[in-house]
PDB file of C-alpha atoms in Angstrom:
ATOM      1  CA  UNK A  99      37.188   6.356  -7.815  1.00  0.00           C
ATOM      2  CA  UNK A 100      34.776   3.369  -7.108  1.00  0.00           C
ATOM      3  CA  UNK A 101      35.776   4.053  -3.228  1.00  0.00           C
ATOM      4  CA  UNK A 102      35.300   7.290  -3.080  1.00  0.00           C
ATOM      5  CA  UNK A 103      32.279   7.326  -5.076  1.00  0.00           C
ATOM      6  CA  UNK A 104      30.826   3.801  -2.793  1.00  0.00           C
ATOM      7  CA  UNK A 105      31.842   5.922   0.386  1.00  0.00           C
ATOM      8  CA  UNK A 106      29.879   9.377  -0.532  1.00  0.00           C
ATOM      9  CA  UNK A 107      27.017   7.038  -0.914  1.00  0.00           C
ATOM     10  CA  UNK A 108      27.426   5.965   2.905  1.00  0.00           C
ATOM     11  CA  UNK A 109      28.016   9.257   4.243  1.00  0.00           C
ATOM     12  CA  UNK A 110      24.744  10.569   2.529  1.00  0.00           C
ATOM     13  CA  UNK A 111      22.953   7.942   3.932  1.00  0.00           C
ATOM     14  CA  UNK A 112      24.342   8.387   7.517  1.00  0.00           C
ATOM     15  CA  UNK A 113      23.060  12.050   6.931  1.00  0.00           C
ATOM     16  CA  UNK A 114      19.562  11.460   5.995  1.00  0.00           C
ATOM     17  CA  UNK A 115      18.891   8.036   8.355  1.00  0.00           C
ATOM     18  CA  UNK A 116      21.560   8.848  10.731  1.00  0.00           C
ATOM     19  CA  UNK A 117      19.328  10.903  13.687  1.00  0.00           C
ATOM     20  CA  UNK A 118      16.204   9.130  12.342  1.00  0.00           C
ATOM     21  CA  UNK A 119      16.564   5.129  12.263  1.00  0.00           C
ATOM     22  CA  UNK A 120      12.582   4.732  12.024  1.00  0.00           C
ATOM     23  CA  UNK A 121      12.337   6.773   8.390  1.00  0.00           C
ATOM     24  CA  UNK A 122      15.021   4.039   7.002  1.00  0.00           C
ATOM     25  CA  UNK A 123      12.814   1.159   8.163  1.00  0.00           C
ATOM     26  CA  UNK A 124       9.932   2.689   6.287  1.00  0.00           C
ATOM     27  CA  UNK A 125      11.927   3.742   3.195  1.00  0.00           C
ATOM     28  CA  UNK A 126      13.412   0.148   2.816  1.00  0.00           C
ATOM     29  CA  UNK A 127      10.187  -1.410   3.714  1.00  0.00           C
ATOM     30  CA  UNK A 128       8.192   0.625   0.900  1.00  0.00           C
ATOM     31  CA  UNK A 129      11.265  -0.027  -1.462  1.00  0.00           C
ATOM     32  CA  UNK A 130      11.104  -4.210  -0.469  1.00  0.00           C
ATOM     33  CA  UNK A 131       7.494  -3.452  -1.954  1.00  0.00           C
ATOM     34  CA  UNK A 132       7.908  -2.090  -5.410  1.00  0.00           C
ATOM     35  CA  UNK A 133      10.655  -4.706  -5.680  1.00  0.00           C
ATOM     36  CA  UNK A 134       8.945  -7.622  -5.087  1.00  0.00           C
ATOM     37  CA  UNK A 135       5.621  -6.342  -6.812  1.00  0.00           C
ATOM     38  CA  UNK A 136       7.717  -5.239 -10.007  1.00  0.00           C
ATOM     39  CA  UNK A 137       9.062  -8.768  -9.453  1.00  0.00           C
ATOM     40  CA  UNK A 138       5.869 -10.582  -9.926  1.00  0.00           C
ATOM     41  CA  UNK A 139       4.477  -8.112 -13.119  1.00  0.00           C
ATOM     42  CA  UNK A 140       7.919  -9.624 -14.566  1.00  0.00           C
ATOM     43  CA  UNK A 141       6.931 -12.754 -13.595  1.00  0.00           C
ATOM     44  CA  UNK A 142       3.914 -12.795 -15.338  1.00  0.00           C
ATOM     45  CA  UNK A 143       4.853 -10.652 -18.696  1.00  0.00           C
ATOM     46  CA  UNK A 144       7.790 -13.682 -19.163  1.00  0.00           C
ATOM     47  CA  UNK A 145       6.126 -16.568 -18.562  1.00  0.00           C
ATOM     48  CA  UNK A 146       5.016 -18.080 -22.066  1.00  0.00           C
ATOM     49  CA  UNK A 147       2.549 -20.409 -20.255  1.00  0.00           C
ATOM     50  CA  UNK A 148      -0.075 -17.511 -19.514  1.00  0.00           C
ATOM     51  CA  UNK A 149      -2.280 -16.966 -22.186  1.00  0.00           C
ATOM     52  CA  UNK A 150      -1.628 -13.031 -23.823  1.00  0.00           C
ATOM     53  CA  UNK A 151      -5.363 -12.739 -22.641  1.00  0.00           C
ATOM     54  CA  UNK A 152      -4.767 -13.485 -19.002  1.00  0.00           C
ATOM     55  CA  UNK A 153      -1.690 -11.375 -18.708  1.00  0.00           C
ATOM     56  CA  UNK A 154      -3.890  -8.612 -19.894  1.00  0.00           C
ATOM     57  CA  UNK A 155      -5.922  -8.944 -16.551  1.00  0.00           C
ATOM     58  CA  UNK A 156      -3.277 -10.360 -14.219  1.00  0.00           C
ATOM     59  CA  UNK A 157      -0.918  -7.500 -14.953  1.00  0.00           C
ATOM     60  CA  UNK A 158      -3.535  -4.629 -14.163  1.00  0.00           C
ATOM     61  CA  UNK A 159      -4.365  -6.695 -10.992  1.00  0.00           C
ATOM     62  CA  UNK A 160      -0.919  -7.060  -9.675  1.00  0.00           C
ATOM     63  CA  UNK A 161      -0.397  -3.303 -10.317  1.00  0.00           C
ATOM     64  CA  UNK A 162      -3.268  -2.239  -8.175  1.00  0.00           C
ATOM     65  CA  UNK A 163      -2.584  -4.858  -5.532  1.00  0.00           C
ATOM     66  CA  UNK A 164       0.891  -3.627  -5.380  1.00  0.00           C
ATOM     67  CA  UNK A 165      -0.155   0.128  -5.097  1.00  0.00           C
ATOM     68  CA  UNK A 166      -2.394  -1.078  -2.261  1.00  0.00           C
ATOM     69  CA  UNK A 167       0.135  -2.820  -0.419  1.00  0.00           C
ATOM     70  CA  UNK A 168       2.581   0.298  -0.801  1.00  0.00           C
ATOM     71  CA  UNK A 169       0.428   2.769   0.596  1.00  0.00           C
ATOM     72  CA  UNK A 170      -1.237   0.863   3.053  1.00  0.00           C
ATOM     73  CA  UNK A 171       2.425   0.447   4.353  1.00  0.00           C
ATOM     74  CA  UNK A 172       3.861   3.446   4.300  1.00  0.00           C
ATOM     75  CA  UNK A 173       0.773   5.298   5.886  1.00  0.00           C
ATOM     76  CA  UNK A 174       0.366   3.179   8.782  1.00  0.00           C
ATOM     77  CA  UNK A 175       4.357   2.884   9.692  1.00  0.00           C
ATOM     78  CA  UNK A 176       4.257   6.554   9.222  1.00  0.00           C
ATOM     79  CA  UNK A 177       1.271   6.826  11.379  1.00  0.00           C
ATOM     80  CA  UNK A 178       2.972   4.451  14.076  1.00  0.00           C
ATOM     81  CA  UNK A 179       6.373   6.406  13.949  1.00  0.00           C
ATOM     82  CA  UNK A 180       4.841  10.005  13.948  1.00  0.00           C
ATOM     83  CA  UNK A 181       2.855   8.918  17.207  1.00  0.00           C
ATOM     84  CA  UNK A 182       5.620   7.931  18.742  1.00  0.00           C
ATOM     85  CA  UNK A 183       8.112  10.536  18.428  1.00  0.00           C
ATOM     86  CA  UNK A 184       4.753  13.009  19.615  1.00  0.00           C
ATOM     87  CA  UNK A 185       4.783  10.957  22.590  1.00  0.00           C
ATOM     88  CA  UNK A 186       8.172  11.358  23.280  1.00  0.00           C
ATOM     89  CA  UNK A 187       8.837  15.492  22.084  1.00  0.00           C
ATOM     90  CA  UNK A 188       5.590  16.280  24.463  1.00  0.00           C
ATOM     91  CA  UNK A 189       7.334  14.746  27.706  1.00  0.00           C
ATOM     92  CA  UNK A 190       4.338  11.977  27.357  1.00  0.00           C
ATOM     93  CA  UNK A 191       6.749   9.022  26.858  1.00  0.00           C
ATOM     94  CA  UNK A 192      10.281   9.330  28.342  1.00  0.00           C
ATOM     95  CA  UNK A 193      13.086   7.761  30.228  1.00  0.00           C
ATOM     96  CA  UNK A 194      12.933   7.800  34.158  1.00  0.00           C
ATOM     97  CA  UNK A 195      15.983   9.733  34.391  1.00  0.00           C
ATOM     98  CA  UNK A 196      14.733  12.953  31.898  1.00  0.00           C
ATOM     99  CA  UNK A 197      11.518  12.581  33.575  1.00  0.00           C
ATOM    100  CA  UNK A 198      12.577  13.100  37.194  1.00  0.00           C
ATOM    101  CA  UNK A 199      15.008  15.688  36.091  1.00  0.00           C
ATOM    102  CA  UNK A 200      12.226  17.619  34.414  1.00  0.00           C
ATOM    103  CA  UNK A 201       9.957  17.055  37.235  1.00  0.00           C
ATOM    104  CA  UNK A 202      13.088  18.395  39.527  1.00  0.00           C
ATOM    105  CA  UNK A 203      13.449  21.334  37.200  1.00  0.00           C
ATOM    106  CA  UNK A 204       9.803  22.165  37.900  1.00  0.00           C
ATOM    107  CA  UNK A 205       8.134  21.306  34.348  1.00  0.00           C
ATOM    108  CA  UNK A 206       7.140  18.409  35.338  1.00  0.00           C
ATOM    109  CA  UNK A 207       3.068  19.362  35.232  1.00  0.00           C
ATOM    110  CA  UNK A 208       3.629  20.305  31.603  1.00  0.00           C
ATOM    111  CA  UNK A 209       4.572  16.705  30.562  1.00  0.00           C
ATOM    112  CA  UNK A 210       2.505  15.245  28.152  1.00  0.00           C
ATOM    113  CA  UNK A 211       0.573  18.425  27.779  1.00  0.00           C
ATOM    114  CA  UNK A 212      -0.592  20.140  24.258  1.00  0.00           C
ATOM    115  CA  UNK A 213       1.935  22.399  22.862  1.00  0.00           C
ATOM    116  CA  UNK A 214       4.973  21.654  25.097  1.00  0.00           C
ATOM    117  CA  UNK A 215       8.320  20.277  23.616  1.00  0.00           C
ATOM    118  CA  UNK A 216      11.049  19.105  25.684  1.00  0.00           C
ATOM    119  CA  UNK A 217      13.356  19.854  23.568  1.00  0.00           C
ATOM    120  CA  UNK A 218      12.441  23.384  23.125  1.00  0.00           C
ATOM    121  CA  UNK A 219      11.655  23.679  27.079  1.00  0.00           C
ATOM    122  CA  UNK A 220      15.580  24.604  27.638  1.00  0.00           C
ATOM    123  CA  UNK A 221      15.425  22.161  30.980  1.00  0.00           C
ATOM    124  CA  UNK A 222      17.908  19.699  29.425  1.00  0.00           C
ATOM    125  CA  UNK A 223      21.594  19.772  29.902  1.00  0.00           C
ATOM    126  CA  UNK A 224      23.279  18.793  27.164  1.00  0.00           C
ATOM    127  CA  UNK A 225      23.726  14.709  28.348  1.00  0.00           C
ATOM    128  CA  UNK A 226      20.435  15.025  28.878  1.00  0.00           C
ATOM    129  CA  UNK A 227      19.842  15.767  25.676  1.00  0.00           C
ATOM    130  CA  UNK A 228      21.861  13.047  23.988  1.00  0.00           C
ATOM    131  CA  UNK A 229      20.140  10.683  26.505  1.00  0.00           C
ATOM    132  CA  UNK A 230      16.618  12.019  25.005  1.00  0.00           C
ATOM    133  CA  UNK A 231      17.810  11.202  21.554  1.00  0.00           C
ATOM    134  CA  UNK A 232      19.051   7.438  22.152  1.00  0.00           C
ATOM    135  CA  UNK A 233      15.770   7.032  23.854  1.00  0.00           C
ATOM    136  CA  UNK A 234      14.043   8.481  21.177  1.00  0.00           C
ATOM    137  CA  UNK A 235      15.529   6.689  18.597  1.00  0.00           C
ATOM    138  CA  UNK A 236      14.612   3.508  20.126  1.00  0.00           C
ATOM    139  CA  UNK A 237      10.837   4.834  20.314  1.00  0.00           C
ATOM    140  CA  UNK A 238      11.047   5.822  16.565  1.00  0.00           C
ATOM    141  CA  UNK A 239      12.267   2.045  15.619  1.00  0.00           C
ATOM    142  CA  UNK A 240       9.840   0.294  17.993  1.00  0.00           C
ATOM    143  CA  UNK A 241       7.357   2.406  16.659  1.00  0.00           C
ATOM    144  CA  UNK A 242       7.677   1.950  13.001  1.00  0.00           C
ATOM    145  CA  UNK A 243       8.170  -2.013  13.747  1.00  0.00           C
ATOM    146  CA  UNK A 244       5.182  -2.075  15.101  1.00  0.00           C
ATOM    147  CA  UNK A 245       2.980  -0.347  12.408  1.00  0.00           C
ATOM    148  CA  UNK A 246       4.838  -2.501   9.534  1.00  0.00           C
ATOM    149  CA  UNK A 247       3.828  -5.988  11.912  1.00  0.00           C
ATOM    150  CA  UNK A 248      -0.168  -4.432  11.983  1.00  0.00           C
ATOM    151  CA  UNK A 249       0.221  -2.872   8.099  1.00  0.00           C
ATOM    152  CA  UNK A 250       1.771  -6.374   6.467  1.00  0.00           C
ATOM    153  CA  UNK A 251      -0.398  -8.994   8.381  1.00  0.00           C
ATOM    154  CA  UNK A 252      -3.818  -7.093   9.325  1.00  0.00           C
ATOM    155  CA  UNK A 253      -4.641  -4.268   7.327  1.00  0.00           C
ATOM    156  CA  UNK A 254      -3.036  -4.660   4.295  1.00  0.00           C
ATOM    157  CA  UNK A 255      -4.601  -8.171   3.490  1.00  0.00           C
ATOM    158  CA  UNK A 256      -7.834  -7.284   4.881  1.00  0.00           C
ATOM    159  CA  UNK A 257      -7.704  -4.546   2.426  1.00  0.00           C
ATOM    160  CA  UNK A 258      -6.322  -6.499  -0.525  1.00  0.00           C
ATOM    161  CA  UNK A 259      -9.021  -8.644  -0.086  1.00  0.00           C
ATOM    162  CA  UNK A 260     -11.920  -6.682   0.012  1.00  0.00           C
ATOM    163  CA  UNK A 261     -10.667  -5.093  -3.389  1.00  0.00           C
ATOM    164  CA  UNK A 262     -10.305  -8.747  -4.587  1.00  0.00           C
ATOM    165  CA  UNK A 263     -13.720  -9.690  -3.390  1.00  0.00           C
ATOM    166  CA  UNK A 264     -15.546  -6.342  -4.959  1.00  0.00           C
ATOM    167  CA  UNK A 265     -13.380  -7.008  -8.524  1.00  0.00           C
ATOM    168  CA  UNK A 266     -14.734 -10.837  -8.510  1.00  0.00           C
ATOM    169  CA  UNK A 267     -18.378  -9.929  -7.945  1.00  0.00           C
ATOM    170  CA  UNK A 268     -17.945  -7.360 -10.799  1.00  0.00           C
ATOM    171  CA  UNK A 269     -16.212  -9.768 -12.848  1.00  0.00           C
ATOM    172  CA  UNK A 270     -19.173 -12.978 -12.495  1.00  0.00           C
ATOM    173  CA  UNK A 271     -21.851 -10.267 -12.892  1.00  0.00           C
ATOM    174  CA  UNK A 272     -20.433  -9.235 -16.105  1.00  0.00           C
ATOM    175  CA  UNK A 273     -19.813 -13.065 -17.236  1.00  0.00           C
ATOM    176  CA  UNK A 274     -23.836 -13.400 -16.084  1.00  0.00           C
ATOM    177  CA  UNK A 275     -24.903 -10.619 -17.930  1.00  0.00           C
ATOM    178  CA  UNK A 276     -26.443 -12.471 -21.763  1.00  0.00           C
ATOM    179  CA  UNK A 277     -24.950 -10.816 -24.653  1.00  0.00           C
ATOM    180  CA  UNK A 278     -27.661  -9.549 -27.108  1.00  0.00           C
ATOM    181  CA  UNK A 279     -26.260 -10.308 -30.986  1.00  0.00           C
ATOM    182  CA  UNK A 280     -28.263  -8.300 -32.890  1.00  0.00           C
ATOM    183  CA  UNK A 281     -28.259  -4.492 -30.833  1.00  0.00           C
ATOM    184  CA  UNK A 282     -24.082  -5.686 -30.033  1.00  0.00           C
ATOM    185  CA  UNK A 283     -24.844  -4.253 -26.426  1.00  0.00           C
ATOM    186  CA  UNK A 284     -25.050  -6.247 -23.167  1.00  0.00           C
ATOM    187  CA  UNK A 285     -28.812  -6.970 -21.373  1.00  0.00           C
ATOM    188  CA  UNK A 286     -30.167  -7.468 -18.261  1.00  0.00           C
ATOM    189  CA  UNK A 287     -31.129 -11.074 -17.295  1.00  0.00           C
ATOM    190  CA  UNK A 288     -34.689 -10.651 -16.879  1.00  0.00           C
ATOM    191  CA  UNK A 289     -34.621  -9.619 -20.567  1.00  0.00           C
ATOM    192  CA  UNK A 290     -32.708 -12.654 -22.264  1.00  0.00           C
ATOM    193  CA  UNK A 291     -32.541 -12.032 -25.912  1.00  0.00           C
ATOM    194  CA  UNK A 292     -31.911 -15.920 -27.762  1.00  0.00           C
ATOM    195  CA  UNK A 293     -29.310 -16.121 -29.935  1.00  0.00           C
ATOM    196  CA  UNK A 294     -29.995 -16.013 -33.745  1.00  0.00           C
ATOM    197  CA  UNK A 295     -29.292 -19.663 -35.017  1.00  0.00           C
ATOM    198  CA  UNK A 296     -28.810 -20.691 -38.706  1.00  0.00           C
ATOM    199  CA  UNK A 297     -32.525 -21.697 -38.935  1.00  0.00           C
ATOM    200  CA  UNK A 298     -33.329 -17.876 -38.397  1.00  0.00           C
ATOM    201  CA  UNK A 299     -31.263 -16.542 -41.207  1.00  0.00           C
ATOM    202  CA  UNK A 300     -32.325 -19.769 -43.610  1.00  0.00           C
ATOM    203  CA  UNK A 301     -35.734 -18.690 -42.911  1.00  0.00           C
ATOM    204  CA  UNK A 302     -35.315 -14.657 -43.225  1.00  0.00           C
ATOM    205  CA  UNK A 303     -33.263 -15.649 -46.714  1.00  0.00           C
ATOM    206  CA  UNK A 304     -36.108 -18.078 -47.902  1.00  0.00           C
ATOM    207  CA  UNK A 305     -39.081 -14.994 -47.403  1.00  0.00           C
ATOM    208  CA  UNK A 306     -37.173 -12.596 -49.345  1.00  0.00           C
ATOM    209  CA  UNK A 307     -36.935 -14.899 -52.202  1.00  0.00           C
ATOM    210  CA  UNK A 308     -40.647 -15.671 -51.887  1.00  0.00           C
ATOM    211  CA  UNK A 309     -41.312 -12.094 -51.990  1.00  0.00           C
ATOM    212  CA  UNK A 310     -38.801 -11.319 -55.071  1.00  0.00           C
ATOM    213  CA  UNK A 311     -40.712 -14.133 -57.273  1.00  0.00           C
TER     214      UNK A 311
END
């Protein structure tokens, strides 16, 4: 049963990534993400040595950084991928062989141009179809390699970063910001309300006894 069960698994697989090699790389890629990301949120909810205060901020963070890094990924690898299959289906990016048979078959001024398909031109023989595909393939997994290389170590930090930078100003302007006592509401700088001290309330208590006698 465990066999059976283990090899359906496979066989769906082969079906869905079979033909398409590229939309396994970003599936697994995007899946390596929430792994590792659900990974440190565990991380930090188990470790006794964070104060309960600090996990509430560090666990929000990691969340948002994590969303960030999973859609930064999958949107640029899907980006990479979906330009280069184009390239290929339009007659833009193919193998010298299909090329010069195309050109031989006479389509070869409609390579690369807006609306035509190669494979729905009819100009392929069948081995010249399959030929198309392994090609294509390749172009799918070179493609999607190279949009995970640019997503993981250019845009995605860049980005992460510039949402850590804006959350850190936001955070020291709201440390900055003097905490008025008496209204319980935060003011401005430039109208710095002291803080009460026990002389105040000594001396408040003291006149309303003056003014009882």
């Amino acid at each position: 049963m465990p066999n059976s069960m283990f090899k359906n698994i496979l066989n769906k697989i082969a079906t869905a990534y079979g033909k398409n090699p590229g939309k396994m790389l970003v599936h697994t890629g995007v899946i390596g993400w929430v792994l590792s990301s659900a990974a440190q949120v565990c991380a930090i909810v188990l470790n006794d040595k964070i104060p309960k205060e600090q996990k509430m901020f560090l666990i929000p963070q990691e969340i948002a950084d994590a969303g960030v890094n999973i859609v930064s990924f999958y949107l640029i690898t899907q980006s990479f991928k979906s330009v280069a299959l184009k390239l290929v289906n339009s007659g833009k990016l193919l193998p010298k062989a299909v090329k010069d048979f195309l050109v031989y078959k006479g389509v070869g001024d409609k390579l690369g141009k807006a609306g035509f398909d190669v494979y729905k031109s009819g100009a392929l023989t069948p081995s010249g179809i399959k030929r198309l595909d392994s090609f294509k393939d390749g172009a799918d997994v070179i493609g999607t390699t190279i949009g995970s290389i640019i997503s993981c170590n250019l845009v995605t930090p860049l980005i992460r970063n510039e949402i850590a930078a804006h959350r850190q100003k936001k955070s020291i302007a709201r440390m900055n910001t003097p905490y008025d006592v008496a209204s319980n509401v935060k003011t401005p700088s430039k109208n710095f309300v002291k803080r009460p001290s026990i002389v105040d309330f000594q001396t408040q208590a003291y006149s309303k006894s003056s003014l009882s006698i």
